[in-house]
XYZ file of C-alpha atoms in Angstrom:
660
model
C 289.239 204.545 98.672
C 288.510 206.078 101.958
C 291.443 207.048 103.789
C 292.533 206.025 107.467
C 292.959 208.590 109.517
C 294.150 208.757 113.032
C 293.147 211.938 115.356
C 296.188 213.623 116.961
C 298.440 211.204 115.108
C 300.005 214.751 113.765
C 300.144 216.630 116.267
C 300.822 214.608 118.938
C 297.142 215.470 121.032
C 294.418 214.039 122.185
C 291.810 215.647 120.206
C 288.636 213.292 121.145
C 289.479 214.525 124.934
C 290.298 217.949 124.420
C 286.899 218.423 121.735
C 284.718 216.455 124.749
C 286.301 218.782 127.667
C 285.589 222.049 125.392
C 282.101 220.683 124.905
C 281.677 219.825 128.623
C 282.596 223.665 129.391
C 280.465 224.599 126.952
C 277.578 222.776 128.097
C 278.431 222.764 132.173
C 276.744 226.702 132.627
C 273.955 226.007 130.355
C 273.414 222.412 132.393
C 273.587 223.941 135.688
C 271.269 226.818 134.821
C 268.376 224.202 133.940
C 269.381 221.831 136.664
C 268.758 224.866 139.499
C 265.703 225.833 137.763
C 264.394 222.379 137.533
C 264.798 221.267 140.932
C 263.290 224.333 142.069
C 260.395 224.139 139.804
C 260.148 220.592 141.334
C 260.256 221.602 144.987
C 257.141 224.342 144.690
C 255.400 221.586 143.106
C 255.788 219.221 145.933
C 255.625 222.178 148.744
C 252.329 222.936 147.016
C 250.931 219.471 147.132
C 252.212 219.793 150.831
C 250.124 222.707 151.346
C 247.323 221.011 149.404
C 247.496 218.514 151.342
C 247.441 220.059 154.866
C 244.638 221.791 153.269
C 242.425 218.918 153.069
C 243.154 217.672 156.409
C 241.993 220.360 157.718
C 238.625 220.915 155.726
C 238.068 217.159 156.742
C 237.698 218.595 160.510
C 234.944 220.669 159.403
C 232.963 217.567 158.219
C 231.404 217.136 161.988
C 231.273 221.227 162.196
C 228.799 221.278 159.367
C 226.225 218.910 161.244
C 223.852 219.651 163.381
C 223.707 216.667 164.960
C 227.266 217.648 166.273
C 225.694 220.159 168.546
C 222.504 218.007 169.605
C 224.499 214.708 171.294
C 222.271 213.757 174.732
C 223.164 211.126 176.790
C 220.538 209.137 178.975
C 221.393 207.637 182.331
C 219.533 205.246 184.019
C 219.310 204.383 187.793
C 218.825 201.017 187.785
C 219.750 199.613 184.632
C 218.170 196.280 185.591
C 214.989 197.874 184.568
C 215.131 199.143 181.174
C 217.894 200.704 179.320
C 217.916 204.189 177.754
C 219.038 206.092 174.474
C 218.719 209.627 173.718
C 218.961 210.477 170.031
C 220.349 214.455 169.235
C 217.646 216.991 170.402
C 216.009 214.908 173.055
C 214.480 216.608 175.497
C 216.465 217.149 178.453
C 214.653 216.805 182.177
C 214.737 213.785 184.984
C 212.209 211.363 185.223
C 210.677 208.697 187.406
C 209.858 205.582 185.690
C 208.337 202.278 186.805
C 207.899 199.168 184.692
C 204.386 197.951 186.009
C 204.199 195.290 182.830
C 206.439 194.072 179.964
C 204.964 193.357 176.903
C 204.302 189.924 175.414
C 203.555 188.097 172.494
C 199.925 186.004 172.259
C 200.916 182.395 172.480
C 198.498 179.072 171.476
C 199.422 175.738 171.368
C 196.936 172.580 170.505
C 194.958 170.927 173.301
C 197.060 168.869 176.189
C 194.757 165.937 175.506
C 194.868 165.430 171.952
C 198.950 165.350 171.600
C 200.210 163.754 168.630
C 202.272 160.415 168.604
C 205.119 161.779 165.959
C 205.487 165.048 164.371
C 204.288 163.194 161.082
C 201.017 162.712 162.211
C 198.207 163.643 159.731
C 196.210 166.674 160.910
C 193.790 167.868 157.665
C 193.149 169.651 155.022
C 191.812 172.874 154.284
C 192.009 176.607 154.977
C 193.260 178.384 157.966
C 192.486 182.348 158.420
C 194.531 184.673 160.983
C 193.310 187.778 162.128
C 194.867 190.148 164.546
C 192.987 191.970 167.029
C 192.157 192.912 170.847
C 190.400 190.861 173.159
C 188.148 192.870 175.798
C 187.197 190.110 178.314
C 184.953 192.466 180.264
C 182.725 192.504 176.717
C 184.123 189.407 175.453
C 184.342 191.229 172.190
C 187.165 190.597 169.555
C 188.139 193.642 167.708
C 190.103 193.531 164.380
C 194.124 195.521 164.325
C 192.808 198.323 161.307
C 196.574 198.303 160.566
C 197.032 194.716 159.788
C 195.295 192.683 157.255
C 193.328 189.160 157.417
C 195.820 186.243 156.466
C 195.637 182.710 155.109
C 197.350 179.296 154.991
C 195.938 176.586 152.375
C 196.979 173.025 154.140
C 196.602 170.027 151.400
C 197.976 166.443 151.188
C 201.387 167.896 150.499
C 201.352 169.641 154.167
C 198.734 168.008 155.992
C 200.928 166.623 159.312
C 202.152 168.192 161.855
C 205.561 169.294 160.312
C 203.893 170.248 157.249
C 201.307 172.263 158.868
C 204.188 174.213 160.820
C 206.280 174.904 157.908
C 203.514 176.073 156.193
C 202.414 178.725 158.697
C 206.371 179.888 158.846
C 207.038 179.997 155.165
C 203.786 182.495 154.782
C 205.395 185.097 156.464
C 201.947 186.400 157.786
C 203.370 187.356 160.983
C 202.962 184.431 162.646
C 205.369 181.552 164.091
C 204.855 178.267 164.443
C 206.980 175.234 166.467
C 206.266 171.634 167.542
C 206.980 170.863 171.266
C 206.985 167.521 172.909
C 205.327 168.063 176.510
C 206.189 164.552 177.738
C 202.950 163.121 176.848
C 203.643 163.663 173.073
C 203.857 166.629 170.189
C 201.841 169.635 170.258
C 201.619 172.597 167.860
C 202.319 176.077 169.059
C 201.601 179.190 167.293
C 202.424 182.622 168.092
C 202.060 186.136 166.688
C 205.287 187.920 166.025
C 204.783 191.066 167.186
C 203.589 191.645 171.017
C 201.250 193.615 172.076
C 197.188 193.712 173.191
C 196.143 194.530 169.465
C 198.257 191.338 168.092
C 196.008 188.770 169.874
C 195.334 186.106 167.320
C 191.855 184.761 166.567
C 192.098 181.576 164.463
C 189.504 179.907 162.027
C 189.521 176.438 159.977
C 186.879 176.109 157.559
C 187.099 172.061 157.744
C 185.986 170.029 160.571
C 189.550 168.457 160.188
C 191.296 171.381 161.404
C 189.473 172.370 164.150
C 191.777 171.780 166.938
C 193.877 174.441 165.275
C 191.092 177.146 165.459
C 191.071 179.827 168.347
C 188.577 182.298 168.799
C 188.742 184.169 172.386
C 185.337 184.936 172.694
C 183.887 181.335 172.035
C 186.437 178.415 172.854
C 185.499 174.669 172.890
C 187.462 171.578 174.499
C 188.811 170.695 171.077
C 189.898 174.247 170.177
C 193.854 175.539 170.454
C 194.309 177.170 173.874
C 196.018 180.274 174.839
C 199.582 179.752 177.023
C 200.596 183.413 177.077
C 197.860 186.837 176.405
C 198.585 189.344 174.037
C 199.769 191.834 176.233
C 200.961 195.772 176.222
C 203.983 197.096 177.858
C 202.830 199.206 180.432
C 205.071 202.023 182.502
C 204.380 204.985 184.525
C 206.513 208.083 183.994
C 206.016 210.530 186.213
C 202.662 209.551 187.846
C 201.474 209.052 184.084
C 200.387 205.870 182.775
C 201.990 204.869 179.162
C 201.046 201.483 177.541
C 203.334 200.035 174.039
C 202.819 197.216 172.114
C 206.382 196.956 172.403
C 209.186 196.450 175.009
C 210.744 199.127 173.017
C 208.963 202.427 174.077
C 209.892 205.743 171.561
C 209.030 209.216 172.462
C 207.167 208.791 175.822
C 210.082 211.200 176.807
C 210.673 212.851 173.078
C 214.194 211.969 171.647
C 214.439 208.826 174.083
C 214.018 205.293 173.372
C 213.277 202.828 176.401
C 214.192 199.148 176.163
C 212.347 197.558 179.202
C 214.021 194.027 180.871
C 211.953 193.632 183.594
C 209.367 194.563 186.188
C 210.309 196.493 189.508
C 208.449 197.033 192.359
C 209.859 200.672 192.464
C 210.455 203.285 190.354
C 213.782 204.294 189.072
C 215.615 207.567 187.867
C 216.054 208.382 184.163
C 218.225 211.937 183.535
C 218.796 213.348 180.019
C 221.311 216.095 179.710
C 223.360 217.328 177.387
C 226.500 215.766 176.063
C 228.955 218.002 175.059
C 232.100 216.137 174.899
C 230.974 214.890 171.098
C 231.130 218.867 170.352
C 234.145 219.515 172.923
C 236.056 216.851 170.569
C 235.066 218.457 166.966
C 236.094 221.696 168.302
C 239.722 220.715 169.707
C 239.890 218.520 166.121
C 239.285 221.668 164.310
C 241.920 223.631 166.043
C 244.586 221.404 166.215
C 243.787 220.404 162.245
C 244.256 224.690 161.822
C 247.801 224.775 164.189
C 248.873 221.701 162.240
C 248.351 223.456 158.750
C 249.813 226.880 159.939
C 252.805 224.554 161.201
C 253.148 223.513 157.632
C 252.530 226.697 156.147
C 255.387 228.402 158.119
C 257.858 225.762 156.851
C 257.198 226.564 153.528
C 257.250 230.074 153.707
C 259.554 231.249 156.237
C 263.011 233.183 155.699
C 265.963 231.908 158.462
C 267.925 234.832 159.143
C 270.531 232.548 160.254
C 271.430 230.707 156.751
C 269.641 233.742 154.621
C 267.733 230.944 153.070
C 263.741 231.094 152.420
C 261.267 228.820 152.274
C 259.932 227.134 149.211
C 256.740 228.946 149.144
C 258.265 232.136 150.443
C 256.113 235.022 149.158
C 253.648 232.731 146.988
C 250.584 234.555 146.377
C 248.348 231.860 146.400
C 249.439 230.556 150.009
C 249.377 234.050 151.283
C 245.904 234.688 149.658
C 244.467 231.631 151.006
C 245.849 231.774 154.594
C 244.098 235.590 154.735
C 241.071 234.405 153.452
C 240.224 231.821 156.190
C 241.948 233.968 158.650
C 238.600 237.014 157.279
C 236.583 234.265 158.106
C 237.868 233.344 161.761
C 237.101 236.857 162.452
C 233.997 237.949 160.805
C 230.644 238.152 162.077
C 228.122 235.472 161.062
C 224.584 236.587 160.462
C 221.412 234.796 160.625
C 222.344 232.883 163.779
C 220.035 231.900 166.420
C 221.886 232.602 169.314
C 223.934 235.361 170.574
C 227.101 233.926 169.682
C 228.748 236.118 166.332
C 232.081 235.007 165.939
C 234.862 232.019 167.123
C 235.835 234.477 170.059
C 232.141 234.618 171.542
C 232.636 230.488 172.491
C 236.358 230.542 173.454
C 238.358 230.108 169.923
C 240.708 233.070 169.318
C 243.605 233.728 166.766
C 246.881 234.368 168.313
C 249.394 236.786 167.055
C 251.548 233.697 165.881
C 248.454 232.958 163.496
C 247.510 230.012 165.266
C 244.039 229.259 166.792
C 243.667 229.074 170.991
C 240.488 227.109 172.536
C 239.696 228.290 175.985
C 237.805 225.081 177.282
C 235.997 226.895 180.058
C 234.486 229.684 177.669
C 233.537 226.624 175.196
C 232.015 224.742 177.891
C 230.022 227.927 179.182
C 228.877 228.278 176.123
C 227.760 224.814 175.147
C 225.810 225.068 178.437
C 223.906 227.941 178.266
C 223.117 227.809 174.509
C 223.880 224.941 172.438
C 221.755 225.575 169.732
C 223.251 229.099 169.261
C 226.651 227.483 169.126
C 225.506 225.216 166.595
C 224.212 228.000 164.230
C 227.523 229.761 164.771
C 229.207 226.612 162.882
C 226.448 225.061 160.923
C 224.409 225.950 157.589
C 221.345 225.674 159.920
C 218.311 227.682 159.955
C 215.236 227.917 162.263
C 211.675 229.564 162.277
C 209.590 231.635 164.453
C 206.149 230.162 164.409
C 206.196 226.607 165.528
C 203.783 225.088 163.138
C 206.348 226.080 160.296
C 209.271 223.984 160.222
C 212.970 224.786 158.611
C 213.875 221.876 156.505
C 216.771 222.168 154.394
C 218.654 224.937 152.270
C 221.046 224.545 149.284
C 224.516 224.976 149.711
C 224.810 228.209 147.695
C 221.713 229.875 149.815
C 221.869 233.352 151.475
C 222.183 233.473 154.977
C 219.655 235.723 156.508
C 216.541 236.467 157.715
C 213.325 236.191 155.743
C 209.359 236.585 156.041
C 206.965 233.629 155.427
C 203.421 234.586 153.973
C 200.820 231.132 153.919
C 198.056 231.687 151.196
C 197.003 228.557 151.127
C 197.394 225.313 153.471
C 198.011 221.824 151.926
C 195.259 219.325 152.218
C 194.842 215.506 151.801
C 193.093 213.920 149.141
C 189.719 212.462 150.003
C 186.948 210.342 149.143
C 183.517 210.257 150.828
C 180.776 207.622 150.578
C 176.904 207.946 150.418
C 174.609 207.569 153.773
C 174.108 204.075 154.541
C 171.136 202.208 156.116
C 172.994 199.360 157.157
C 176.123 197.354 158.650
C 175.583 194.301 157.533
C 177.316 192.696 154.335
C 175.741 189.423 152.600
C 177.378 187.285 150.234
C 180.490 186.227 149.052
C 181.488 188.884 146.640
C 182.088 192.245 149.098
C 185.078 193.267 147.133
C 186.571 196.585 146.142
C 189.978 198.077 144.249
C 191.219 201.876 144.648
C 193.876 203.935 143.772
C 195.700 205.815 146.394
C 197.983 208.603 145.996
C 197.759 207.211 142.256
C 199.223 203.528 143.498
C 196.683 200.931 141.921
C 195.812 198.442 144.471
C 194.701 194.973 143.941
C 191.302 193.302 144.497
C 190.276 193.373 148.253
C 187.357 191.573 149.690
C 185.384 191.851 153.465
C 184.065 188.872 154.805
C 179.835 188.731 155.230
C 178.049 189.578 158.504
C 177.194 192.256 161.154
C 179.429 194.900 162.018
C 179.411 198.183 164.177
C 180.334 201.059 162.498
C 183.956 201.232 164.369
C 184.565 197.425 163.228
C 184.018 198.272 159.487
C 186.238 201.276 159.718
C 189.045 198.321 161.200
C 188.156 196.575 158.606
C 188.105 198.978 155.808
C 191.701 200.627 157.146
C 192.892 196.867 157.310
C 192.606 195.578 154.492
C 193.328 198.747 152.520
C 196.674 199.564 153.951
C 197.673 195.805 154.102
C 197.460 195.768 150.326
C 200.816 195.350 149.440
C 201.197 197.295 146.267
C 200.216 200.241 148.602
C 202.519 199.321 151.043
C 205.687 199.191 148.679
C 204.616 202.372 147.554
C 204.489 204.066 150.825
C 200.508 204.719 150.432
C 197.985 204.423 152.974
C 194.852 205.750 154.223
C 192.943 206.951 157.364
C 189.064 205.778 157.446
C 186.199 207.361 159.456
C 183.019 207.538 159.730
C 180.589 210.519 160.316
C 177.186 211.650 159.063
C 176.102 207.851 158.530
C 179.005 207.761 155.560
C 182.388 206.442 155.212
C 185.231 208.808 154.689
C 188.507 207.751 153.376
C 191.455 210.210 153.618
C 195.084 209.584 151.858
C 197.885 209.975 154.661
C 199.489 211.908 152.058
C 199.305 216.001 151.454
C 199.234 217.865 148.455
C 198.198 217.258 144.616
C 199.842 213.880 144.614
C 197.430 213.012 147.277
C 193.935 211.281 145.917
C 191.501 208.688 146.428
C 189.544 206.477 143.499
C 187.506 203.583 143.887
C 188.252 201.558 140.955
C 186.085 198.731 141.312
C 183.073 198.249 143.804
C 181.284 194.809 143.902
C 178.255 192.944 145.974
C 177.761 194.578 149.407
C 180.148 197.353 149.044
C 178.104 199.153 146.949
C 174.595 198.030 147.678
C 175.133 198.334 151.730
C 178.275 200.584 152.234
C 177.548 202.994 149.347
C 180.544 203.428 147.903
C 180.812 203.499 144.292
C 183.667 203.671 141.267
C 184.852 207.401 141.138
C 187.405 209.872 142.112
C 187.097 211.689 144.949
C 188.858 215.087 146.042
C 192.266 215.956 145.074
C 194.817 217.370 147.878
C 196.441 220.570 147.417
C 200.136 221.843 147.579
C 200.783 224.585 150.336
C 201.176 227.747 148.953
C 202.550 231.445 150.073
C 205.717 233.403 149.525
C 209.453 233.695 151.182
C 210.969 236.949 151.728
C 208.122 238.197 149.596
C 208.471 235.805 146.700
C 206.387 233.424 145.684
C 207.671 229.925 146.542
C 206.975 226.449 144.900
C 204.695 224.141 146.786
C 204.937 220.608 147.395
C 202.756 218.898 149.591
C 203.139 220.746 152.527
C 206.821 221.897 151.921
C 207.178 225.635 150.066
C 210.587 226.209 148.717
C 212.248 229.529 147.530
C 213.772 229.455 144.179
C 214.543 233.061 143.428
C 215.200 236.130 145.500
C 217.435 236.444 148.270
C 215.890 233.144 150.288
C 216.691 230.679 147.234
C 217.256 227.278 148.054
C 215.502 227.448 151.312
C 212.816 225.033 151.963
C 210.031 224.972 154.993
C 207.521 222.643 155.760
C 203.830 224.257 156.896
C 202.509 221.642 159.160
C 199.609 223.739 160.041
C 198.159 227.163 161.431
C 196.423 230.103 159.403
C 197.211 231.567 156.189
C 198.455 235.030 156.409
C 201.847 236.200 157.795
C 203.547 233.525 159.712
C 206.922 234.976 161.238
C 210.492 234.312 159.731
C 212.789 231.875 158.662
C 216.444 232.469 159.644
C 219.509 230.670 157.874
C 222.829 231.021 159.290
C 225.869 230.621 156.766
C 228.177 229.022 159.934
C 231.893 229.665 160.054
C 232.116 225.509 159.375
C 230.415 225.718 156.115
C 231.842 229.181 154.885
C 235.688 227.531 155.252
C 234.079 224.222 153.630
C 233.343 226.037 150.830
C 236.424 228.362 150.790
C 238.298 225.227 150.536
C 236.362 223.326 148.420
C 237.026 226.302 145.778
C 240.221 226.281 146.657
C 241.172 222.892 146.061
C 238.842 222.230 143.241
C 239.797 221.232 140.089
C 239.436 224.943 138.713
C 240.885 226.309 141.921
C 244.495 228.428 142.256
C 246.584 225.821 143.415
C 245.794 223.506 140.496
C 246.243 226.237 137.974
C 249.509 226.952 139.805
C 250.870 223.243 140.005
C 249.440 222.989 136.030
C 251.896 226.051 134.944
C 254.694 225.259 137.229
C 254.301 221.632 135.709
C 254.380 223.276 132.124
C 257.523 224.844 133.103
C 258.973 221.796 133.628
C 258.200 220.979 130.888
C 259.957 223.732 128.820
C 263.318 222.893 131.103
C 263.264 219.808 129.392
C 262.722 221.268 125.903
C 265.541 223.564 126.402
C 267.651 220.057 127.409
C 266.648 218.851 124.057
C 267.747 222.207 122.374
C 271.064 221.864 124.561
C 272.253 218.660 123.301
C 271.531 219.239 119.524
C 273.588 222.685 119.930
C 275.963 220.841 121.852
C 276.118 217.867 119.048
C 277.051 220.617 116.454
C 279.449 222.157 118.503
C 281.212 218.733 119.004
C 281.353 218.371 115.570
C 283.004 221.390 114.561
C 285.449 221.457 117.122
C 285.945 217.843 115.725
C 286.300 219.014 112.131
C 288.004 221.639 113.307
C 290.986 219.890 114.946
C 291.175 216.979 112.518
C 292.093 220.168 110.275
C 294.898 221.397 112.427
C 295.892 217.746 112.954
C 296.567 216.928 109.232
C 298.219 220.547 108.725
C 300.723 219.957 111.366
C 301.125 216.553 109.595
C 301.974 217.827 106.920
C 304.342 220.765 108.616
C 306.290 217.829 110.351
C 306.700 215.896 107.142
C 307.983 218.822 105.142
C 310.469 220.116 107.967
C 311.624 216.413 108.409
C 312.501 216.587 104.573
C 314.164 219.680 104.610
C 316.558 218.712 107.646
C 317.449 215.529 105.461
C 318.222 218.027 102.819
C 320.287 220.180 104.927
C 322.161 216.928 106.358
C 322.798 215.956 103.177
C 324.537 218.945 101.536
C 326.599 219.168 104.804
C 328.040 216.250 104.508
C 328.954 216.573 100.800
C 330.627 220.109 101.832
């Protein structure tokens, strides 16, 4: 039977409280030491997190400075914006231009005859096929020339869509570049048709294969009273720029002034002025953000690393190697020169940004404005990963982020060529029969079956028809493949609009007069060739007109050879600008394998170690508590026994005294 114990009964002491106090006294120094260590570690982790945050914010401010577009912003101002609006792209040609709007572009519009109106929109008109052709009508020669860039389109009408409404819907659903609507002119309903695209070359010619549809036909060279009538002629926009007349199929006129888009609004009796000038506001704003972001970062760094002489306390990251090393590397970039720049600016100080004694950056707005005004491209190359060439017929394309800055020689040993096909000499420009079909591959892409209508053509008309049919093929359009057709030495030539070894033309099917009269036959033409050459003396890889250095000092740099001769072709320069270098540095520092992440992982492991030490302390204190409990319980039992003996002896002595 287990005995009943009551701690402290023998000695009168509160043994539980005494043991607890002794264990607490033993635990307290170790706990305080672990708490202090854990607090310091977590504070360092938090501080590194704050440091990473301000570094990330600083890196974000570099995004716009890495882009060449930031330094090429242009602004277009129109004196009389009622005549036209203007927008300038980055890199647009600066200058003042005198512009007069003489005519706006308009789309061709046709309407069924006014004396043949319909009583209702459900009136039945007829069945058959309507054929739509786009082209230019010359009133002087009474000739219609087909638009080589647009294919002939057809719309089939049957019993399901032979009403006025049905024909309108069939034309619109066909999506052939023609719109149709129904208008009530007060006397009845009329069908109105028009080209979606404006411009003289987008005039319409409509033929019908059934007499029931004859009132919908329109031939600008020969019209009858029953034909559809023209309500608006197809017309090009016409403007005069500094005395030079320019026409456009659209009222949106591009590249008359390089990099500028004009949106024509109204015809004007007098000219107005267009000013295209450098807009430095975006560049200035980006640099101001850059300076402010860096100074904000330094303010945070100062609070994390400073030592307060009054309180004799140091910042959480005072003396931290990673912080000190990162800031020093950033400052080294600020004070170093940039090689390979296209201008005279080699350092931040050259454009008004200087490092102060307190570690912050200062921006001299006046000096910056002067630099931007004198050489914007030079300022851009100071910050961006930019390239340029000395030969105007060789264009810098791109470079990898690891490409080395510098200047490298370019040599071209072979110019890129286009794939082509040349037919045989022809004797007739007349096609007869109904199976004048052909098919071909352009750049390896197979077209559908294409057909030319029978008739007598001029060489220009056949060139236009062939190019229109081929470039209008849906499969070729989807693949971005197209051709240019020519007629030389009494033979047709077909040239791919692509350059290089992937450029080719092959006729895969030829029937009827296409082979007999136009002398085209099944077979492949001449395949194009890629450009070949060297960059910095090392053979570059050619693809079309592009040469890319894959090894050597220039590895990663690509240029496009637009033309010219073979042989030495000047140089390509690449500047690894300040913004790009800073971005590369910060990407490394903030990366998953970077020093800050490694430091954070180390500190987290040390926090885990503190947890392990707490567990060990708990085990040790539990053992100590058990030992104290056992020792004091034994003492209490001994005191109880001694007390019992004392009481017994006291009673015996008292008895002896009474007997005496």
